[in-house]
Amino acid sequence: MTEAAYETLPELESSETRIGASTVVMKFGGTSVADPEKIRRVAARLVDTKRAGTRVVAVVSAMGYHTDELVDLAHQVSPHPKPRELDMLISVGERISCALVAMAISDLGTDAISLTGSQAGIVTDTVHGKAKIVEVKAHRIHRELDGERIVLVAGFQGVSTAYDVTTLGRGGSDTTAVALAAALGADACEIYTDVDGVFTAAPRVVPDAQKLHAVSYEEMLEMAASGAKVLQLRSVEFARNHGVKVHVRSTFTDEPGTWIREEDERMLEKALISGVTHTVDEVVYEVDGVRPAELFEALAAAEVNVDTIIQMDSRIVFSAPLDDRPQADDALTGLGASYAQEDGLGKVSVVGAGMKSHPGVAARTFATLRELGVTPKFVATSPIKIAFYVPHDDVEKTVQALHEAFDLGSADAERQHA
Ligand code: ASP
Ligand code: MG
């Protein structure tokens, strides 16, 4: 069974209601701020929004591939950089981009101020590299907004309860943005990115994949947990827990993208299946002779994000992200467990809220696999998902066949957003 693990609710300062002034949080990914010209374009969009009468908080990612370069640099210097120092290093990417955007805004005649995660009041636990936000102290941001400024917040980082700089895991600027939207009582969290929204499948694999107008939090959680890369999983959990409406949209156009929000009747009626996702970034482990309580305790202590779990007598099969492999190996070795690992499997997931009330999704899924001659190694389900593991080489054709079988490529597969 796969269960998306929901984070406990961090304490958020209740936002002071300001009559007549709505607030929006706008987040820009690395490609949106990749060079000086693009930074000026982001600044102009922020100024336009502010001039329309909205209080604007902007969260920016590091420029282009800057975070990757910093991680790489660390490893050129040291084979095992200390997590605390790595966080000190990689948090600077966001600091650079938000200072640059603030400068560009000033040149357009609007006041702006950049803040680090710490200055913005983002308090986290002490887990370097994937810290969780425990509190947002938004008074500084409120003060700056009251002073008619656009506030730029460095994404992906905070300050720990032990006063160290922490980062929130790769893709963590999404979570910064959603957390701020929740803390500030913003009308929406706009995520500007290099794709047009959330699609019925990865357009690179399925050329006729359609942009979805709206998906429910639950669907987006399942999609983000099973390969849709457009949002960090944790940001979706946060949005769901706090009811933040998220709008994922293109940074290059003014076109509407995909809304992620509470499920409603229309979503359930329109389409049975919302999308077919896939990932090849998971490792499947098979462990024998260790009690599940001990095994999962050790994995949790090592900060391994376990996904699918299957137990058969004394054998336990589980999957975890490729990135967590060193920690998983350490934990398993520490237990003296005999185990095997398989990194040649990909996971394909069929996701849709409509599956709760419509029978036949499993039948159509497995009939499609049979026609393809693909035999899944393991299957895991939730009320709105069927996921299965197949060899890497079969992943793309399986995604294509299921997309076709559920008729997701036709324009009316797309749900209209009210
Ligand atoms: N710059 C960080 C990363 O590349 C955080 C983010 O972009 O959201 O993971
Ligand atoms: Mg991202």
Coordinates of C-alpha atoms and ligand atoms in Angstrom, one line a residue:
M1 CA 0.0 0.0 0.0
T2 CA 1.3 3.4 -0.8
E3 CA 0.2 6.2 1.5
A4 CA 1.3 9.7 1.0
A5 CA 2.6 10.7 4.4
Y6 CA 1.0 13.9 5.5
E7 CA 3.0 16.3 7.5
T8 CA 1.8 17.5 10.8
L9 CA 0.5 21.0 10.6
P10 CA 3.1 23.6 11.5
E11 CA 2.0 26.5 13.5
L12 CA 1.3 29.4 11.4
E13 CA 0.7 32.8 12.8
S14 CA -2.8 33.8 12.0
S15 CA -2.7 36.5 9.4
E16 CA -4.1 39.8 10.3
T17 CA -6.9 40.5 8.0
R18 CA -6.5 43.7 6.1
I19 CA -9.7 44.9 4.5
G20 CA -9.5 45.6 0.9
A21 CA -5.9 44.4 0.3
S22 CA -5.6 41.0 -1.2
T23 CA -2.2 39.2 -1.1
V24 CA -0.7 36.9 -3.7
V25 CA 2.4 34.8 -3.5
M26 CA 4.1 34.3 -6.8
K27 CA 6.9 31.8 -7.2
F28 CA 9.4 31.7 -10.1
G29 CA 11.5 28.6 -10.8
G30 CA 15.1 28.5 -11.9
T31 CA 14.4 28.8 -15.7
S32 CA 12.3 31.9 -15.0
V33 CA 15.3 33.8 -13.5
A34 CA 18.1 32.1 -15.5
D35 CA 19.6 35.3 -16.9
P36 CA 19.5 39.1 -16.4
E37 CA 16.9 39.6 -19.2
K38 CA 14.6 37.0 -17.6
I39 CA 15.1 38.5 -14.2
R40 CA 14.0 41.9 -15.5
R41 CA 10.9 40.2 -17.0
V42 CA 10.0 38.6 -13.7
A43 CA 10.4 42.1 -12.0
A44 CA 8.1 43.6 -14.6
R45 CA 5.4 41.0 -13.9
L46 CA 5.7 41.6 -10.2
V47 CA 5.4 45.3 -10.6
D48 CA 2.3 44.9 -12.8
T49 CA 0.6 42.8 -10.2
K50 CA 1.5 45.2 -7.5
R51 CA 0.2 48.2 -9.5
A52 CA -3.1 46.4 -10.0
G53 CA -3.6 46.8 -6.2
T54 CA -2.4 43.5 -4.8
R55 CA 0.1 42.9 -2.0
V56 CA 2.9 40.9 -3.6
V57 CA 5.2 38.4 -2.1
A58 CA 7.6 36.7 -4.5
V59 CA 9.6 33.5 -4.0
V60 CA 12.4 32.8 -6.4
S61 CA 14.5 29.7 -7.0
A62 CA 18.2 29.9 -7.8
M63 CA 19.2 31.0 -11.3
G64 CA 19.1 28.1 -13.9
Y65 CA 21.2 25.2 -12.7
H66 CA 23.0 27.1 -10.0
T67 CA 22.0 24.7 -7.2
D68 CA 23.3 21.7 -9.1
E69 CA 26.5 23.6 -9.7
L70 CA 26.9 24.4 -6.0
V71 CA 26.3 20.7 -5.1
D72 CA 28.8 19.7 -7.6
L73 CA 31.4 22.2 -6.4
A74 CA 30.9 20.8 -2.8
H75 CA 31.7 17.3 -4.0
Q76 CA 34.7 18.5 -5.9
V77 CA 36.1 19.8 -2.6
S78 CA 35.0 17.1 -0.3
P79 CA 33.6 13.5 -1.0
H80 CA 31.2 13.7 1.9
P81 CA 30.4 17.3 2.7
K82 CA 28.8 17.9 6.1
P83 CA 25.1 18.5 5.7
R84 CA 25.2 21.7 7.7
E85 CA 27.9 23.2 5.5
L86 CA 26.2 22.0 2.4
D87 CA 23.1 23.9 3.4
M88 CA 25.2 27.0 4.1
L89 CA 26.5 26.7 0.5
I90 CA 23.5 25.7 -1.5
S91 CA 21.1 28.2 0.1
V92 CA 23.0 31.1 -1.5
G93 CA 21.6 30.4 -4.9
E94 CA 18.2 31.7 -3.9
R95 CA 19.7 34.6 -2.0
I96 CA 21.4 35.8 -5.2
S97 CA 18.4 35.6 -7.4
C98 CA 16.0 37.4 -5.0
A99 CA 18.5 40.2 -4.5
L100 CA 18.8 40.6 -8.2
V101 CA 15.0 40.7 -8.7
A102 CA 14.7 43.3 -6.0
M103 CA 17.2 45.5 -7.8
A104 CA 15.4 45.2 -11.1
I105 CA 12.1 46.1 -9.4
S106 CA 13.6 49.2 -7.9
D107 CA 14.7 50.3 -11.4
L108 CA 11.1 50.1 -12.4
G109 CA 10.2 52.7 -9.8
T110 CA 8.7 50.3 -7.2
D111 CA 10.0 49.6 -3.8
A112 CA 11.2 46.1 -3.1
I113 CA 13.2 44.3 -0.4
S114 CA 14.8 40.8 -0.5
L115 CA 14.8 38.6 2.5
T116 CA 16.6 35.3 3.3
G117 CA 14.4 32.4 4.5
S118 CA 15.5 33.2 8.0
Q119 CA 14.7 37.0 7.8
A120 CA 11.3 36.0 6.4
G121 CA 10.6 34.1 9.5
I122 CA 10.7 30.5 8.1
V123 CA 11.6 28.3 11.0
T124 CA 12.4 24.6 10.4
D125 CA 13.4 21.5 12.2
T126 CA 17.1 20.6 12.3
V127 CA 17.2 18.0 9.5
H128 CA 19.7 19.5 7.0
G129 CA 19.0 18.9 3.4
K130 CA 15.3 18.2 3.9
A131 CA 14.2 20.3 6.7
K132 CA 10.5 20.6 7.5
I133 CA 8.9 24.0 8.2
V134 CA 7.6 24.1 11.8
E135 CA 6.6 27.7 12.0
V136 CA 6.3 30.8 9.9
K137 CA 6.7 34.1 11.7
A138 CA 5.3 36.5 9.2
H139 CA 5.5 39.8 11.0
R140 CA 8.5 41.1 9.1
I141 CA 6.9 40.3 5.8
H142 CA 3.7 42.0 6.9
R143 CA 5.7 45.1 8.0
E144 CA 7.4 45.3 4.6
L145 CA 4.0 44.8 2.7
D146 CA 2.5 47.6 4.9
G147 CA 5.3 49.8 3.7
E148 CA 4.1 49.3 0.1
R149 CA 7.1 47.1 -0.9
I150 CA 7.2 44.0 -3.0
V151 CA 8.8 41.4 -0.8
L152 CA 11.2 38.9 -2.3
V153 CA 11.8 35.8 -0.3
A154 CA 14.7 33.4 -1.0
G155 CA 13.1 30.0 -1.6
F156 CA 14.1 26.6 -0.4
Q157 CA 15.5 27.6 3.0
G158 CA 14.8 28.5 6.5
V159 CA 16.5 28.8 9.9
S160 CA 16.4 25.8 12.2
T161 CA 15.2 25.8 15.8
A162 CA 19.0 25.5 16.5
Y163 CA 19.6 28.7 14.5
D164 CA 21.4 27.1 11.6
V165 CA 20.6 27.6 7.9
T166 CA 18.6 24.7 6.5
T167 CA 17.3 23.8 3.1
L168 CA 13.9 22.1 2.4
G169 CA 14.9 19.5 -0.1
R170 CA 15.3 19.8 -3.9
G171 CA 12.5 21.7 -5.4
G172 CA 11.8 23.3 -2.0
S173 CA 11.0 26.8 -3.2
D174 CA 7.5 25.5 -4.0
T175 CA 7.1 24.6 -0.4
T176 CA 8.4 28.1 0.7
A177 CA 5.8 29.7 -1.5
V178 CA 2.9 27.6 -0.4
A179 CA 3.8 28.0 3.3
L180 CA 4.0 31.7 2.9
A181 CA 0.6 31.8 1.1
A182 CA -0.9 29.8 4.0
A183 CA 0.8 32.1 6.7
L184 CA -0.3 35.3 4.9
G185 CA -3.8 34.1 4.1
A186 CA -3.0 34.8 0.4
D187 CA -5.8 34.4 -2.2
A188 CA -3.6 32.1 -4.2
C189 CA -0.1 30.7 -4.7
E190 CA 1.0 31.2 -8.3
I191 CA 3.8 28.9 -9.4
Y192 CA 5.4 30.2 -12.5
T193 CA 7.4 27.5 -14.3
D194 CA 8.7 26.4 -17.7
V195 CA 5.7 24.1 -18.5
D196 CA 2.1 25.2 -19.1
G197 CA 0.6 23.3 -16.2
V198 CA -0.1 19.8 -15.1
F199 CA -0.6 17.3 -17.9
T200 CA -2.4 14.0 -18.3
A201 CA 1.1 12.4 -18.9
A202 CA 4.6 13.6 -19.5
P203 CA 4.4 15.4 -22.9
R204 CA 7.9 14.1 -23.8
V205 CA 6.6 10.5 -23.6
V206 CA 3.0 11.2 -24.8
P207 CA 2.9 13.9 -27.4
D208 CA -0.9 14.3 -27.2
A209 CA -1.0 14.7 -23.5
Q210 CA -3.5 17.4 -22.4
K211 CA -3.1 20.2 -19.9
L212 CA -5.5 19.7 -17.0
H213 CA -7.5 22.8 -15.9
A214 CA -7.9 21.6 -12.4
V215 CA -6.9 18.7 -10.2
S216 CA -7.8 18.0 -6.6
Y217 CA -5.2 18.1 -3.8
E218 CA -5.4 14.3 -3.5
E219 CA -4.8 13.7 -7.2
M220 CA -1.9 16.1 -7.2
L221 CA -0.4 14.4 -4.2
E222 CA -0.6 11.0 -5.9
M223 CA 0.8 12.5 -9.1
A224 CA 3.7 14.3 -7.4
A225 CA 4.5 11.2 -5.4
S226 CA 4.6 9.1 -8.5
G227 CA 6.7 11.1 -10.9
A228 CA 5.0 14.4 -11.9
K229 CA 7.9 16.7 -11.4
V230 CA 6.1 20.0 -11.7
L231 CA 5.7 20.5 -7.9
Q232 CA 7.6 19.3 -4.9
L233 CA 5.5 16.7 -3.1
R234 CA 5.8 18.5 0.2
S235 CA 4.4 21.7 -1.2
V236 CA 1.2 19.8 -2.2
E237 CA 0.8 18.3 1.2
F238 CA 1.2 21.8 2.7
A239 CA -1.4 23.2 0.3
R240 CA -3.8 20.5 1.1
N241 CA -3.4 20.8 4.8
H242 CA -3.9 24.5 4.8
G243 CA -6.4 24.8 1.9
V244 CA -4.1 26.9 -0.2
K245 CA -5.2 27.2 -3.9
V246 CA -2.2 26.7 -6.1
H247 CA -2.1 27.8 -9.8
V248 CA 0.7 26.2 -11.8
R249 CA 1.3 28.2 -15.0
S250 CA 3.8 29.2 -17.6
T251 CA 6.3 31.9 -16.9
F252 CA 6.5 32.7 -20.6
T253 CA 2.8 33.5 -21.3
D254 CA -0.3 34.9 -19.6
E255 CA -2.3 31.7 -20.3
P256 CA -4.0 30.1 -17.4
G257 CA -2.4 26.8 -16.2
T258 CA -3.6 24.2 -13.8
W259 CA -5.5 24.9 -10.5
I260 CA -4.9 22.6 -7.6
R261 CA -7.7 22.9 -5.1
E262 CA -10.4 21.1 -3.2
E263 CA -12.2 18.4 -5.0
D264 CA -15.7 19.3 -6.3
E265 CA -18.5 17.6 -8.1
R266 CA -17.4 18.7 -11.5
M267 CA -14.0 17.1 -11.1
L268 CA -15.6 13.8 -10.2
E269 CA -18.0 13.9 -13.0
K270 CA -15.8 14.9 -15.9
A271 CA -13.1 12.3 -16.0
L272 CA -12.5 8.9 -14.5
I273 CA -8.7 9.3 -14.8
S274 CA -6.7 12.5 -14.5
G275 CA -3.4 11.2 -15.6
V276 CA -0.8 8.5 -16.0
T277 CA 2.5 9.3 -14.3
H278 CA 5.8 7.5 -14.2
T279 CA 9.1 7.5 -12.5
V280 CA 12.4 5.6 -12.9
D281 CA 14.0 7.2 -9.9
E282 CA 13.1 4.6 -7.3
V283 CA 14.9 1.6 -6.0
V284 CA 13.0 -1.5 -4.8
Y285 CA 14.5 -3.4 -1.8
E286 CA 13.7 -6.9 -0.8
V287 CA 14.6 -7.7 2.8
D288 CA 14.4 -11.0 4.7
G289 CA 14.3 -11.8 8.3
V290 CA 13.9 -8.3 9.9
R291 CA 10.8 -7.4 11.8
P292 CA 8.9 -4.6 10.0
A293 CA 8.8 -2.4 13.1
E294 CA 12.6 -2.5 13.4
L295 CA 13.1 -2.1 9.7
F296 CA 10.9 0.9 9.2
E297 CA 12.1 2.5 12.4
A298 CA 15.7 2.3 11.2
L299 CA 14.7 3.7 7.8
A300 CA 12.8 6.6 9.3
A301 CA 15.7 7.4 11.6
A302 CA 17.9 7.5 8.5
E303 CA 15.4 9.9 6.9
V304 CA 14.6 7.5 4.1
N305 CA 11.2 8.3 2.4
V306 CA 9.7 4.9 2.0
D307 CA 7.0 4.6 -0.7
T308 CA 5.4 1.3 -1.6
I309 CA 5.5 -1.5 1.1
I310 CA 4.6 -5.1 0.5
Q311 CA 5.0 -7.8 3.1
M312 CA 4.8 -11.6 2.4
D313 CA 5.5 -13.7 5.5
S314 CA 9.1 -12.8 6.5
R315 CA 9.9 -11.1 3.2
I316 CA 9.4 -7.3 3.0
V317 CA 9.5 -5.4 -0.3
F318 CA 9.6 -1.6 -0.2
S319 CA 10.6 1.2 -2.5
A320 CA 12.4 4.4 -1.8
P321 CA 13.8 7.3 -3.9
L322 CA 17.1 6.8 -5.7
D323 CA 18.4 9.9 -3.8
D324 CA 17.9 8.1 -0.5
R325 CA 19.9 5.0 -1.5
P326 CA 23.0 5.7 0.6
Q327 CA 21.0 6.2 3.7
A328 CA 18.9 3.1 3.0
D329 CA 22.0 1.1 2.5
D330 CA 23.4 2.3 5.8
A331 CA 20.2 1.6 7.7
L332 CA 19.9 -1.9 6.2
T333 CA 23.6 -2.7 6.9
G334 CA 23.2 -1.4 10.4
L335 CA 20.4 -3.9 11.0
G336 CA 22.6 -6.7 9.7
A337 CA 19.8 -7.4 7.3
S338 CA 20.2 -9.6 4.3
Y339 CA 18.7 -7.7 1.4
A340 CA 18.7 -7.3 -2.4
Q341 CA 18.0 -4.2 -4.3
E342 CA 16.6 -3.7 -7.8
D343 CA 17.1 -0.4 -9.6
G344 CA 15.9 -1.6 -13.0
L345 CA 12.2 -1.0 -12.3
G346 CA 10.1 2.0 -13.1
K347 CA 6.8 2.8 -11.6
V348 CA 3.7 3.6 -13.7
S349 CA 0.6 5.1 -11.9
V350 CA -2.9 5.6 -13.1
V351 CA -4.4 8.4 -11.0
G352 CA -7.9 9.8 -10.8
A353 CA -10.5 10.9 -8.2
G354 CA -13.2 9.5 -10.4
M355 CA -12.0 5.9 -9.7
K356 CA -13.5 6.1 -6.2
S357 CA -17.0 5.9 -7.7
H358 CA -16.6 4.1 -11.0
P359 CA -15.8 0.5 -11.2
G360 CA -13.7 -1.0 -14.1
V361 CA -10.5 1.0 -13.9
A362 CA -8.5 -1.9 -12.7
A363 CA -10.0 -4.1 -15.3
R364 CA -9.1 -1.7 -18.1
T365 CA -5.7 -1.2 -16.7
F366 CA -4.8 -4.9 -16.5
A367 CA -6.4 -5.7 -19.9
T368 CA -4.2 -3.0 -21.4
L369 CA -1.1 -4.5 -19.8
R370 CA -2.0 -7.9 -21.0
E371 CA -2.4 -6.7 -24.6
L372 CA 1.0 -5.1 -24.3
G373 CA 2.6 -8.2 -22.9
V374 CA 3.8 -6.4 -19.8
T375 CA 3.7 -8.2 -16.5
P376 CA 4.0 -5.9 -13.4
K377 CA 6.4 -7.1 -10.7
F378 CA 4.4 -5.4 -7.9
V379 CA 1.1 -3.6 -7.7
A380 CA 0.1 -1.0 -5.1
T381 CA -3.1 0.9 -4.8
S382 CA -4.8 3.7 -3.0
P383 CA -8.5 4.8 -3.4
I384 CA -7.5 7.0 -6.3
K385 CA -4.4 5.3 -7.8
I386 CA -3.2 2.0 -9.3
A387 CA 0.6 1.9 -9.4
F388 CA 2.8 -0.9 -10.7
Y389 CA 6.4 -1.6 -11.2
V390 CA 7.7 -2.7 -14.6
P391 CA 11.1 -3.0 -16.2
H392 CA 12.6 0.4 -17.3
D393 CA 12.3 -0.6 -21.0
D394 CA 8.6 -1.1 -20.7
V395 CA 7.8 2.2 -18.9
E396 CA 7.2 4.5 -21.8
K397 CA 5.1 2.1 -23.9
T398 CA 3.0 1.3 -20.8
V399 CA 2.4 5.0 -20.2
Q400 CA 1.4 5.5 -23.8
A401 CA -0.9 2.5 -24.0
L402 CA -2.7 3.5 -20.7
H403 CA -3.1 7.1 -21.8
E404 CA -4.7 5.8 -25.0
A405 CA -6.9 3.2 -23.2
F406 CA -8.4 5.9 -20.9
D407 CA -8.8 8.3 -23.8
L408 CA -6.8 11.0 -22.2
G409 CA -5.5 12.5 -25.4
S410 CA -8.8 13.9 -26.6
A411 CA -9.5 17.5 -25.8
D412 CA -12.6 16.8 -23.7
A413 CA -10.5 14.7 -21.4
E414 CA -9.5 18.1 -20.2
R415 CA -11.6 19.4 -17.4
Q416 CA -12.9 22.9 -17.5
H417 CA -12.1 25.0 -14.5
A418 CA -15.2 26.9 -13.3
Ligands
ASP1 N1 17.1 25.7 -6.2 C1 16.6 24.6 -5.4 C2 16.7 23.3 -6.3 O1 17.2 23.4 -7.4 C3 15.2 24.8 -4.9 C4 14.1 25.0 -6.0 O2 14.4 25.3 -7.1 O3 13.0 24.9 -5.7 O4 16.3 22.3 -5.9
MG2 MG 10.8 23.0 -9.2

